[in-house]
mmCIF file with all atom_site columns, C-alpha atoms in Angstrom:
data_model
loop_
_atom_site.group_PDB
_atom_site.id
_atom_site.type_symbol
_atom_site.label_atom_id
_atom_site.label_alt_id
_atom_site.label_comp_id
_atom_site.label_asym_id
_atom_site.label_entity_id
_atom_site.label_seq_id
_atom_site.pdbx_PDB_ins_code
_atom_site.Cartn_x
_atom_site.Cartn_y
_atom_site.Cartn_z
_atom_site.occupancy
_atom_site.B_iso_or_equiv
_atom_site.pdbx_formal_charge
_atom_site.auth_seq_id
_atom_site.auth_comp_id
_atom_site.auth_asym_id
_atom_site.auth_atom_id
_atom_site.pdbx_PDB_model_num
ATOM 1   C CA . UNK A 1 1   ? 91.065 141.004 120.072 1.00 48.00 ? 1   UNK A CA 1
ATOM 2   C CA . UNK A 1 2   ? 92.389 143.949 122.176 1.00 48.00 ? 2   UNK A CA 1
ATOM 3   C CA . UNK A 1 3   ? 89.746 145.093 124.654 1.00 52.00 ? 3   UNK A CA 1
ATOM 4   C CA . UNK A 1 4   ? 89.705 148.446 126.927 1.00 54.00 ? 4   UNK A CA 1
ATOM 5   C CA . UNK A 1 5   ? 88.275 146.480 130.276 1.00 55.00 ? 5   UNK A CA 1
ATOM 6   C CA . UNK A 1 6   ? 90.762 145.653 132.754 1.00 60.00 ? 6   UNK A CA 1
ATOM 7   C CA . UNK A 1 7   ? 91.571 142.024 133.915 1.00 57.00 ? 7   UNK A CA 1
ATOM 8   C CA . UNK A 1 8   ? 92.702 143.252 137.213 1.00 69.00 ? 8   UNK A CA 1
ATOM 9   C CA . UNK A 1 9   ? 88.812 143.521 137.946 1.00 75.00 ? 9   UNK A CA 1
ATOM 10  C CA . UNK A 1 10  ? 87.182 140.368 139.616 1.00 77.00 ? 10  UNK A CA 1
ATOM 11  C CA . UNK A 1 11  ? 84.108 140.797 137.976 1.00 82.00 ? 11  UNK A CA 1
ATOM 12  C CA . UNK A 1 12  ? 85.104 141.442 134.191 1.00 76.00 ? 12  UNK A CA 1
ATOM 13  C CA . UNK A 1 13  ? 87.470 138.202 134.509 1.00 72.00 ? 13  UNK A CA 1
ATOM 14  C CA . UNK A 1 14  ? 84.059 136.226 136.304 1.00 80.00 ? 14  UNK A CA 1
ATOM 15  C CA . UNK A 1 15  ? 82.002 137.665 133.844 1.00 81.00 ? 15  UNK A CA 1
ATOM 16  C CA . UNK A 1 16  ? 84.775 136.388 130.991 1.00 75.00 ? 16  UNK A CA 1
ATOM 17  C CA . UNK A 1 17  ? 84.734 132.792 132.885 1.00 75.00 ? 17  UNK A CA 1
ATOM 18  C CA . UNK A 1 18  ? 80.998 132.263 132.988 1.00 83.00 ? 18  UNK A CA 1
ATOM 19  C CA . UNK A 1 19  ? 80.440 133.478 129.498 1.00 81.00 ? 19  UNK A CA 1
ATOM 20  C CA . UNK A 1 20  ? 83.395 130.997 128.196 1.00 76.00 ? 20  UNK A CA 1
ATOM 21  C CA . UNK A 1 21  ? 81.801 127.878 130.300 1.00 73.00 ? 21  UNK A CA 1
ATOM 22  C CA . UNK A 1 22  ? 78.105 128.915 129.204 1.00 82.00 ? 22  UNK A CA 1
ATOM 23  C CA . UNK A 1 23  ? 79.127 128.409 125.284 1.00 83.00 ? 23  UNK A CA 1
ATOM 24  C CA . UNK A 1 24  ? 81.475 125.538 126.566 1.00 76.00 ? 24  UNK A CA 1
ATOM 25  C CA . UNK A 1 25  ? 78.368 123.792 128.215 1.00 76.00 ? 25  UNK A CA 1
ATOM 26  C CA . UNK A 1 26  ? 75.712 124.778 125.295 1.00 81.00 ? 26  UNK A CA 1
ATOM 27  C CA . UNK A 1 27  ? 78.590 123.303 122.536 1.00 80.00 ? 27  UNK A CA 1
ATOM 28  C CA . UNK A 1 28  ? 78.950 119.723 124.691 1.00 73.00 ? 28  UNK A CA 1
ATOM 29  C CA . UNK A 1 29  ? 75.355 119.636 125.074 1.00 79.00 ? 29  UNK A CA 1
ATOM 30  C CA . UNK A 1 30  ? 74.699 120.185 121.745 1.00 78.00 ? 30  UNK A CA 1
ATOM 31  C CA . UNK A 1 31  ? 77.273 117.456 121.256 1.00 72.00 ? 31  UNK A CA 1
ATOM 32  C CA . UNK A 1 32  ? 76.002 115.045 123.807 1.00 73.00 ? 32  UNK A CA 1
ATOM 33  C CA . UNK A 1 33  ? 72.407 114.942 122.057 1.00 76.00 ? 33  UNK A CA 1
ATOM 34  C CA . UNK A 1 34  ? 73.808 114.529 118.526 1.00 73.00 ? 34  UNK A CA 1
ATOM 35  C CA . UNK A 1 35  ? 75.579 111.418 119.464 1.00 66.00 ? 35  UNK A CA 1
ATOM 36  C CA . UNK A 1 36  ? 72.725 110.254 121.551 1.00 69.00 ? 36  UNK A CA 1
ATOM 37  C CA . UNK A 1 37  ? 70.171 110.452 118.984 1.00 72.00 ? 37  UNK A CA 1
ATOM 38  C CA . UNK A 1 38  ? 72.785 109.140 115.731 1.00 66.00 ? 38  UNK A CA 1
ATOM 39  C CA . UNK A 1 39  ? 73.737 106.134 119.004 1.00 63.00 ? 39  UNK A CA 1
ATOM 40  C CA . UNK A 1 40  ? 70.151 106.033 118.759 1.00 64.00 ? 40  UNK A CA 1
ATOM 41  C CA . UNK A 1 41  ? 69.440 106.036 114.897 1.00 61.00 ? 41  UNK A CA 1
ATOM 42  C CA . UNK A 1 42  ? 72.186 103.777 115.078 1.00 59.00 ? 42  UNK A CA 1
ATOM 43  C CA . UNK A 1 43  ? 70.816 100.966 117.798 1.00 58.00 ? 43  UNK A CA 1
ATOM 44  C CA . UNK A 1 44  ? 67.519 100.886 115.528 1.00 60.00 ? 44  UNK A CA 1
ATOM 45  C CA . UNK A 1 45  ? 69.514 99.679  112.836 1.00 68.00 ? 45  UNK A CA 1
ATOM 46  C CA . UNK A 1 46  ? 68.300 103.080 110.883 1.00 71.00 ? 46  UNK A CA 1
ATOM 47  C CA . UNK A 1 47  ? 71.206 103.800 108.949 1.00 70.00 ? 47  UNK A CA 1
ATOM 48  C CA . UNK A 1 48  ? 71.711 100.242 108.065 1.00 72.00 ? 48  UNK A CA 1
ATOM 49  C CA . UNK A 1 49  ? 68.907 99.510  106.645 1.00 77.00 ? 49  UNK A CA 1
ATOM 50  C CA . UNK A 1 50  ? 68.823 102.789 104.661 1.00 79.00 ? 50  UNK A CA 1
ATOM 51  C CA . UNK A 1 51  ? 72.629 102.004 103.405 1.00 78.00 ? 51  UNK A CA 1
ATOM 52  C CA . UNK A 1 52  ? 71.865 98.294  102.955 1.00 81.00 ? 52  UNK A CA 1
ATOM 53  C CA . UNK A 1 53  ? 68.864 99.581  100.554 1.00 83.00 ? 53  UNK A CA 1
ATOM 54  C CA . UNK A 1 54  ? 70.864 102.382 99.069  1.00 85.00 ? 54  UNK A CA 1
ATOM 55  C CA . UNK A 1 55  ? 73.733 99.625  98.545  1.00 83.00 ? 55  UNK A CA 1
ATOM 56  C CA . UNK A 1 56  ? 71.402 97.525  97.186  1.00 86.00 ? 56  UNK A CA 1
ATOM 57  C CA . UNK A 1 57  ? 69.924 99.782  94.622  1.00 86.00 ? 57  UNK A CA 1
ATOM 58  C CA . UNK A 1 58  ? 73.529 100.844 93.403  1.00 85.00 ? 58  UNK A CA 1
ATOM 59  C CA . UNK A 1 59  ? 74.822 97.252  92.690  1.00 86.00 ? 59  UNK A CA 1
ATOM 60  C CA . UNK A 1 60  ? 71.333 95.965  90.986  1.00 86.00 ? 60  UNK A CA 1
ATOM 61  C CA . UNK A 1 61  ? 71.349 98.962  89.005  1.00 86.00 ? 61  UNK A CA 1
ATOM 62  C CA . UNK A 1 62  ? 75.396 98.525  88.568  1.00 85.00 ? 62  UNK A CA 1
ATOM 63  C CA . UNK A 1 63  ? 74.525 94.314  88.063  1.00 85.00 ? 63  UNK A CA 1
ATOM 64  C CA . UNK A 1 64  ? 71.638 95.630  85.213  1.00 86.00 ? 64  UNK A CA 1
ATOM 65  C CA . UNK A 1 65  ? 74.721 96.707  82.580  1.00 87.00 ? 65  UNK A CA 1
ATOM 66  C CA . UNK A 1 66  ? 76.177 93.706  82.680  1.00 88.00 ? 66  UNK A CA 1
ATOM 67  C CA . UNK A 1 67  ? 75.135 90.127  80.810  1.00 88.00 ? 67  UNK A CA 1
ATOM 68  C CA . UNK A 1 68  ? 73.610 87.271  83.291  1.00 87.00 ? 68  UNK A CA 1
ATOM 69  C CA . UNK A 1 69  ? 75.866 84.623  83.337  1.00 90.00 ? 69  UNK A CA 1
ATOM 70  C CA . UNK A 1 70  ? 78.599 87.057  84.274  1.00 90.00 ? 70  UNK A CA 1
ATOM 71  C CA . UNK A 1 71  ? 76.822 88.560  87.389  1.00 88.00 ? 71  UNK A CA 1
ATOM 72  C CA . UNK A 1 72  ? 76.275 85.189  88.257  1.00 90.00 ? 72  UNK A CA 1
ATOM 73  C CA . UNK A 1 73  ? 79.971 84.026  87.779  1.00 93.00 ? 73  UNK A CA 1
ATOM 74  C CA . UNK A 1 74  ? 81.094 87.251  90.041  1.00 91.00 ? 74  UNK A CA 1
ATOM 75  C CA . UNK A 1 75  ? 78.707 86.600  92.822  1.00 89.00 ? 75  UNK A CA 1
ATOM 76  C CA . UNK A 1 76  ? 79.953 82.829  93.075  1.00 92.00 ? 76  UNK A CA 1
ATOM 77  C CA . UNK A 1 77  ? 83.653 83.892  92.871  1.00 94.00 ? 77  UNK A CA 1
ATOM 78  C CA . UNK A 1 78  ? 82.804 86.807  95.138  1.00 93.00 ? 78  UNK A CA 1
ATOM 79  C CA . UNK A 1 79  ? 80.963 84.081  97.661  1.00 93.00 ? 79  UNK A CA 1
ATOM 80  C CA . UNK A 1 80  ? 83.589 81.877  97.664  1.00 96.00 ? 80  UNK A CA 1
ATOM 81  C CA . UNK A 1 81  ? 86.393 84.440  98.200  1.00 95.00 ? 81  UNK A CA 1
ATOM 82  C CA . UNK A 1 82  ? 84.609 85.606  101.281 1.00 92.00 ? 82  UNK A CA 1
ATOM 83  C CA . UNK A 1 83  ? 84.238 82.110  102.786 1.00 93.00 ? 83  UNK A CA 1
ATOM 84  C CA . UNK A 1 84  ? 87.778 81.299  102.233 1.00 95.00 ? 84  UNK A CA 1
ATOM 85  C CA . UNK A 1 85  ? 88.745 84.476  103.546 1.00 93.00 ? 85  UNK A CA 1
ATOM 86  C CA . UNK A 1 86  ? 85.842 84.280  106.527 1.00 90.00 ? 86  UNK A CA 1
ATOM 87  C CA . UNK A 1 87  ? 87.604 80.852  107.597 1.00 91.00 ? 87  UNK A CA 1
ATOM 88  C CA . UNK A 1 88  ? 91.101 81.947  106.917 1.00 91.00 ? 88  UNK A CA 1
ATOM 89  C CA . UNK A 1 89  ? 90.915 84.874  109.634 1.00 87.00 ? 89  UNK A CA 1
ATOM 90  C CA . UNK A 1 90  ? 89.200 82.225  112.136 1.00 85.00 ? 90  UNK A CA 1
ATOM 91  C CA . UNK A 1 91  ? 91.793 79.986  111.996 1.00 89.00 ? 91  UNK A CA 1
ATOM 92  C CA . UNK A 1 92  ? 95.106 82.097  111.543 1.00 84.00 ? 92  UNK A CA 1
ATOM 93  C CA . UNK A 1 93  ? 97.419 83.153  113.557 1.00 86.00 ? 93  UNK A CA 1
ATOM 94  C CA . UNK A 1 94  ? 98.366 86.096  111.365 1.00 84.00 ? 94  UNK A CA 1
ATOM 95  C CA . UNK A 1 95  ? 96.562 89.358  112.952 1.00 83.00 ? 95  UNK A CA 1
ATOM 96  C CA . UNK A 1 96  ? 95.159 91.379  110.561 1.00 85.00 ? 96  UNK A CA 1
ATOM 97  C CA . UNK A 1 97  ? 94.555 94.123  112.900 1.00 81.00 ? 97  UNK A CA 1
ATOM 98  C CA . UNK A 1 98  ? 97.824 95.143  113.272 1.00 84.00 ? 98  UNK A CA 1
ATOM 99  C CA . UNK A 1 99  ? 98.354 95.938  109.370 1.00 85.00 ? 99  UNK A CA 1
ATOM 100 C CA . UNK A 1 100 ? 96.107 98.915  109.261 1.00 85.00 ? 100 UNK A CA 1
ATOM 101 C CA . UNK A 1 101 ? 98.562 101.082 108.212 1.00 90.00 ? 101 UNK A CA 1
ATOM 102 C CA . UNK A 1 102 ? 99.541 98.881  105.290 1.00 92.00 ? 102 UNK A CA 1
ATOM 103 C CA . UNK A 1 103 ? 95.720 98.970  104.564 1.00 92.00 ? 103 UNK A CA 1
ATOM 104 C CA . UNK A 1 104 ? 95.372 102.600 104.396 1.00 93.00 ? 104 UNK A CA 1
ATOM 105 C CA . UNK A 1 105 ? 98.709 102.754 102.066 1.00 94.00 ? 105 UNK A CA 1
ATOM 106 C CA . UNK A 1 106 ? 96.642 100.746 99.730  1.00 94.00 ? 106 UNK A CA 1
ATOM 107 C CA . UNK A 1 107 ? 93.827 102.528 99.876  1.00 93.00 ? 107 UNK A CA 1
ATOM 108 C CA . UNK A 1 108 ? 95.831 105.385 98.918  1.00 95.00 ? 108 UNK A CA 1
ATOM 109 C CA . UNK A 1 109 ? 97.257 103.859 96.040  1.00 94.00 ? 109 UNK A CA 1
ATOM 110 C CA . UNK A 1 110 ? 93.570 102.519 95.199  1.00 94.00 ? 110 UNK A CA 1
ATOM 111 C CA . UNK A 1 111 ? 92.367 105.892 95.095  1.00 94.00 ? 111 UNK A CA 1
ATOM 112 C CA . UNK A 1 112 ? 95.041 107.678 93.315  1.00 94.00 ? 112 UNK A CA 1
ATOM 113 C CA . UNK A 1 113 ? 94.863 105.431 90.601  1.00 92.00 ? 113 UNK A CA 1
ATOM 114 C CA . UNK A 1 114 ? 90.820 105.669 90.815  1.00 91.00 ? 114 UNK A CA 1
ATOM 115 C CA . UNK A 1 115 ? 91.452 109.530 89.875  1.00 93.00 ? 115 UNK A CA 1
ATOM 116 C CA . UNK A 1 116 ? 93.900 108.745 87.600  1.00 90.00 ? 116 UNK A CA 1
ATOM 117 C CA . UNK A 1 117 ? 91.689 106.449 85.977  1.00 90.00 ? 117 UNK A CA 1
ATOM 118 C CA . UNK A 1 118 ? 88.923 109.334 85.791  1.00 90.00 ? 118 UNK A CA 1
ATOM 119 C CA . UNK A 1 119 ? 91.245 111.791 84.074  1.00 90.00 ? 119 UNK A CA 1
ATOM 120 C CA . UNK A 1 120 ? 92.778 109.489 81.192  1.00 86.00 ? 120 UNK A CA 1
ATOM 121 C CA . UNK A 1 121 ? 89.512 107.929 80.164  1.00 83.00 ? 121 UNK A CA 1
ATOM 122 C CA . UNK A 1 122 ? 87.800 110.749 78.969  1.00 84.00 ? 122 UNK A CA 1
ATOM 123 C CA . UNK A 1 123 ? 90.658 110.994 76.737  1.00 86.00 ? 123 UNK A CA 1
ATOM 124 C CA . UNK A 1 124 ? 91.332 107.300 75.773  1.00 86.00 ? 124 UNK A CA 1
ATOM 125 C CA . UNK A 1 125 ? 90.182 104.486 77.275  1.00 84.00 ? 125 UNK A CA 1
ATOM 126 C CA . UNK A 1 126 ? 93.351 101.726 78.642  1.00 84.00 ? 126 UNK A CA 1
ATOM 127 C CA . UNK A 1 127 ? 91.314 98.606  78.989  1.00 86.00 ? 127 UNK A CA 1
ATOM 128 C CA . UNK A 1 128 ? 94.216 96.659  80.587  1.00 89.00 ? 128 UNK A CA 1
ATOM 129 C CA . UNK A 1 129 ? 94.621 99.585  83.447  1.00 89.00 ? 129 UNK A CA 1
ATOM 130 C CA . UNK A 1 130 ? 91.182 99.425  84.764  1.00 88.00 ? 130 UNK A CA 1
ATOM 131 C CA . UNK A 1 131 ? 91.539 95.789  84.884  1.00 91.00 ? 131 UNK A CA 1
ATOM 132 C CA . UNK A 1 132 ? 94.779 96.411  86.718  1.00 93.00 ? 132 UNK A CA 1
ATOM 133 C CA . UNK A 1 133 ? 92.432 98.984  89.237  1.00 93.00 ? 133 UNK A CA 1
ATOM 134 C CA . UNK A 1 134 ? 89.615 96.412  89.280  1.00 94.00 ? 134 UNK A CA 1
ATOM 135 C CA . UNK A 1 135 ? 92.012 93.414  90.841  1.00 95.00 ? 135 UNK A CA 1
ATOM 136 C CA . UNK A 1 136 ? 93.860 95.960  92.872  1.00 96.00 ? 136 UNK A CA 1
ATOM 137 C CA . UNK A 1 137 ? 90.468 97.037  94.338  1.00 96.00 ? 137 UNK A CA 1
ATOM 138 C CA . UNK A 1 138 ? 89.274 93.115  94.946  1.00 96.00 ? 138 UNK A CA 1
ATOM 139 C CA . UNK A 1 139 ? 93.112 92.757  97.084  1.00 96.00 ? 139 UNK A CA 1
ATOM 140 C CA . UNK A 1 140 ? 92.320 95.546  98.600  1.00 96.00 ? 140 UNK A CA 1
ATOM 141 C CA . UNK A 1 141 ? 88.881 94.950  100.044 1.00 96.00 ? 141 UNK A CA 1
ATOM 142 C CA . UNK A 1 142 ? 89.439 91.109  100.554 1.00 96.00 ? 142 UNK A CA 1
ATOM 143 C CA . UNK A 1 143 ? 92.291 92.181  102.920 1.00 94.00 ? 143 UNK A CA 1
ATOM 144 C CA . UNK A 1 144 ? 90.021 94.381  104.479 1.00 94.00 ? 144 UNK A CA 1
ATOM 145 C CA . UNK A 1 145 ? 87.314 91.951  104.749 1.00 93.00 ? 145 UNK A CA 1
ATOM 146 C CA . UNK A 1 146 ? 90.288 89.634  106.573 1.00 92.00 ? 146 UNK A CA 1
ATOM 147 C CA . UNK A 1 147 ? 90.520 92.492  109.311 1.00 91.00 ? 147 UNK A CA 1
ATOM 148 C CA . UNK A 1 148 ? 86.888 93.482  109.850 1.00 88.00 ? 148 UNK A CA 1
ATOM 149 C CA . UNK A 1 149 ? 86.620 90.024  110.559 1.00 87.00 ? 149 UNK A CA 1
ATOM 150 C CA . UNK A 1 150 ? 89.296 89.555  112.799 1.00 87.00 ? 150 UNK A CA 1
ATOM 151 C CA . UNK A 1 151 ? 87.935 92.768  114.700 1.00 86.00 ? 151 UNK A CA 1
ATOM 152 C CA . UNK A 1 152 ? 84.548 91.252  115.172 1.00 84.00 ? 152 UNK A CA 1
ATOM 153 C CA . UNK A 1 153 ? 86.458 87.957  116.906 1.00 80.00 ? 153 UNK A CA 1
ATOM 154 C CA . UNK A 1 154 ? 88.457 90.076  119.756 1.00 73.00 ? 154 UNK A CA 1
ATOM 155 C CA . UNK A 1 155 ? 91.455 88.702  121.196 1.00 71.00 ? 155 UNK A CA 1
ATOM 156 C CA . UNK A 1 156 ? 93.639 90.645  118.118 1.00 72.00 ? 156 UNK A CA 1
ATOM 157 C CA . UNK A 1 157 ? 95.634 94.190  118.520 1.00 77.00 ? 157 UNK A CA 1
ATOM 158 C CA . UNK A 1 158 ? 91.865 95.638  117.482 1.00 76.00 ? 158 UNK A CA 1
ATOM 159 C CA . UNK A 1 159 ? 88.435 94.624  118.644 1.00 77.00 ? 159 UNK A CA 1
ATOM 160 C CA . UNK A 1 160 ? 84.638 96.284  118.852 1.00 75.00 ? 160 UNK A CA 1
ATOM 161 C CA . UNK A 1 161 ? 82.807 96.327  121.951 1.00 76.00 ? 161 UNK A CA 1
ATOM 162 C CA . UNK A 1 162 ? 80.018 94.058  122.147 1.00 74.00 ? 162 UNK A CA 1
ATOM 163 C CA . UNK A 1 163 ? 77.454 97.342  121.410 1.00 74.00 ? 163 UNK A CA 1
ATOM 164 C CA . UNK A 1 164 ? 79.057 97.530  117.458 1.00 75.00 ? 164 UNK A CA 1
ATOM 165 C CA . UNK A 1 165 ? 77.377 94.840  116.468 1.00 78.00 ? 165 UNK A CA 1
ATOM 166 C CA . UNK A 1 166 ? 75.563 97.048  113.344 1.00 77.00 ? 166 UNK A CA 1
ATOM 167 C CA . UNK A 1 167 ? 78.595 98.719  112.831 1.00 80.00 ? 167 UNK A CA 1
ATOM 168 C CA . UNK A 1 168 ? 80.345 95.337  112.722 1.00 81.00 ? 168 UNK A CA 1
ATOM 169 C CA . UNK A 1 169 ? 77.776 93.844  110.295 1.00 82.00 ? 169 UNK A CA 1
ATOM 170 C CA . UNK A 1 170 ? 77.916 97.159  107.954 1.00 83.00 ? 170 UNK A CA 1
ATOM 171 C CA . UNK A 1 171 ? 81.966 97.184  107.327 1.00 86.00 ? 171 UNK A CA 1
ATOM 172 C CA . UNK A 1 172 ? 81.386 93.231  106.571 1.00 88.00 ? 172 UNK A CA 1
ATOM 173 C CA . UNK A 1 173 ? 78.271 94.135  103.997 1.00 89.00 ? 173 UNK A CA 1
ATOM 174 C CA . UNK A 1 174 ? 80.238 96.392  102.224 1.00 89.00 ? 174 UNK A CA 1
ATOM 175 C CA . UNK A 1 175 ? 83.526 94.650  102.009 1.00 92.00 ? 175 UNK A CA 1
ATOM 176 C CA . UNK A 1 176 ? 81.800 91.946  100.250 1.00 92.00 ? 176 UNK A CA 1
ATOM 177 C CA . UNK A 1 177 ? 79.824 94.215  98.205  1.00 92.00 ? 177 UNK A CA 1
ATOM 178 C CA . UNK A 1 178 ? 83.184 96.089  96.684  1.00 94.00 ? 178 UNK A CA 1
ATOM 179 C CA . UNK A 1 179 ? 84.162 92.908  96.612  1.00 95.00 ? 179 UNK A CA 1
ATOM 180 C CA . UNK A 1 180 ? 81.452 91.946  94.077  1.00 93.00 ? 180 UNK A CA 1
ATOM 181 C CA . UNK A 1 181 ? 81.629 95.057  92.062  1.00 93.00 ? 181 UNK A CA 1
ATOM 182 C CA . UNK A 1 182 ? 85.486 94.675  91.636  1.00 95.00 ? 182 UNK A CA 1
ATOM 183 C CA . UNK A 1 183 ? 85.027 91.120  90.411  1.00 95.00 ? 183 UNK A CA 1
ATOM 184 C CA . UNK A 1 184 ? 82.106 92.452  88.449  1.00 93.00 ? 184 UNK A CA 1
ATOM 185 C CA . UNK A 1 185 ? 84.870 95.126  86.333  1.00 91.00 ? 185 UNK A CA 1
ATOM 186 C CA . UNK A 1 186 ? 87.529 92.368  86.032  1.00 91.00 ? 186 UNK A CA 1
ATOM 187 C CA . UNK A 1 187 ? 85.362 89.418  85.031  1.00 90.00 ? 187 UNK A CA 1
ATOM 188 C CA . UNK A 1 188 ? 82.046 90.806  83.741  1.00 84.00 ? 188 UNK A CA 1
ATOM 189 C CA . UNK A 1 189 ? 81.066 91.351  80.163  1.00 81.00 ? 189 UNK A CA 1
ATOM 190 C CA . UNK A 1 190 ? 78.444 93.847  79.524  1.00 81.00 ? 190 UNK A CA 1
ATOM 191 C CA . UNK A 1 191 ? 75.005 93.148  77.754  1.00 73.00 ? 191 UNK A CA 1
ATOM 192 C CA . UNK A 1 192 ? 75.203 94.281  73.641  1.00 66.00 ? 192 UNK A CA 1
#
């Protein structure tokens, strides 16, 4: 933006500087009390609860289109995958931290082939590929269950501060929930 006033005058340039600062100020304020009042949503245990019932909801209702003895097979495979895996991170040496970028390749991949999935099955469904995208999705979110866990421990390349605690216990809820609903597409078999 050209302008006509000269910058060789004090005042236009401290006119200029105190209008820049005043939006500078109003913006970080602005910014300050949004994080202080999500920090605060957030200390309350607000959102969790809200996600842990909308997480809920999803996999009952998810749980509802599929027979009994099959939920009940995925939730002890799922509960027993999650213990081993709990344990596992405990006691290794292996840091799980350190292999986030290998976690967000195959989350990449997990997507992709998510869309994919979307597009072809309008068309024709490939029972063997979403069973291939259901175990790829149960790797996927048992490794990240291994490094949400090793987070919450300290002492690896990653840790949270002792004030994550909620944020600590959500990432854990919902690894184990994909977890579930993965196990639920590979080994469930839906009510007739």
């Amino acid at each position: 933006m050209l302008t006509s006033l000269s910058w060789e005058d004090a005042r236009v340039r401290r006119s200029f500087i105190r209008k820049v600062y005043s939006i500078l100020s109003l913006q970080l304020l602005v910014t300050v009390s949004i994080r202080c009042f999500l920090h605060n949503i957030l200390g309350s245990g607000l959102l969790q609860r809200t996600k842990t019932l909308s997480m809920s909801y999803v996999t009952g209702m998810l749980s509802s289109y599929y027979n009994t003895t099959s939920v009940i097979l995925c939730l002890g495979i799922t509960a027993l995958v999650c213990i081993s895996v709990t344990i596992f991170s405990f006691q290794t040496k292996v840091d799980f931290t350190s292999c986030h970028g290998v976690l967000f390749v195959l989350v990449m991949v997990l997507f992709f082939s998510g869309l994919f999935l979307v597009i072809l099955i309008p068309f024709q469904y490939v029972p063997w590929l979403h069973a291939v995208y259901a175990a790829l999705g149960a790797i996927v979110f048992t490794l990240f269950l291994a490094f949400d866990t090793q987070i919450l421990m300290g002492s690896r390349k990653f840790t949270l501060s002792p004030e994550e605690y909620i944020f600590g216990a959500l990432n854990i809820y919902l690894d184990i929930i994909y977890i579930f609903t993965f196990f639920l597409q590979l080994f469930g078999t839906t009510r007739d």
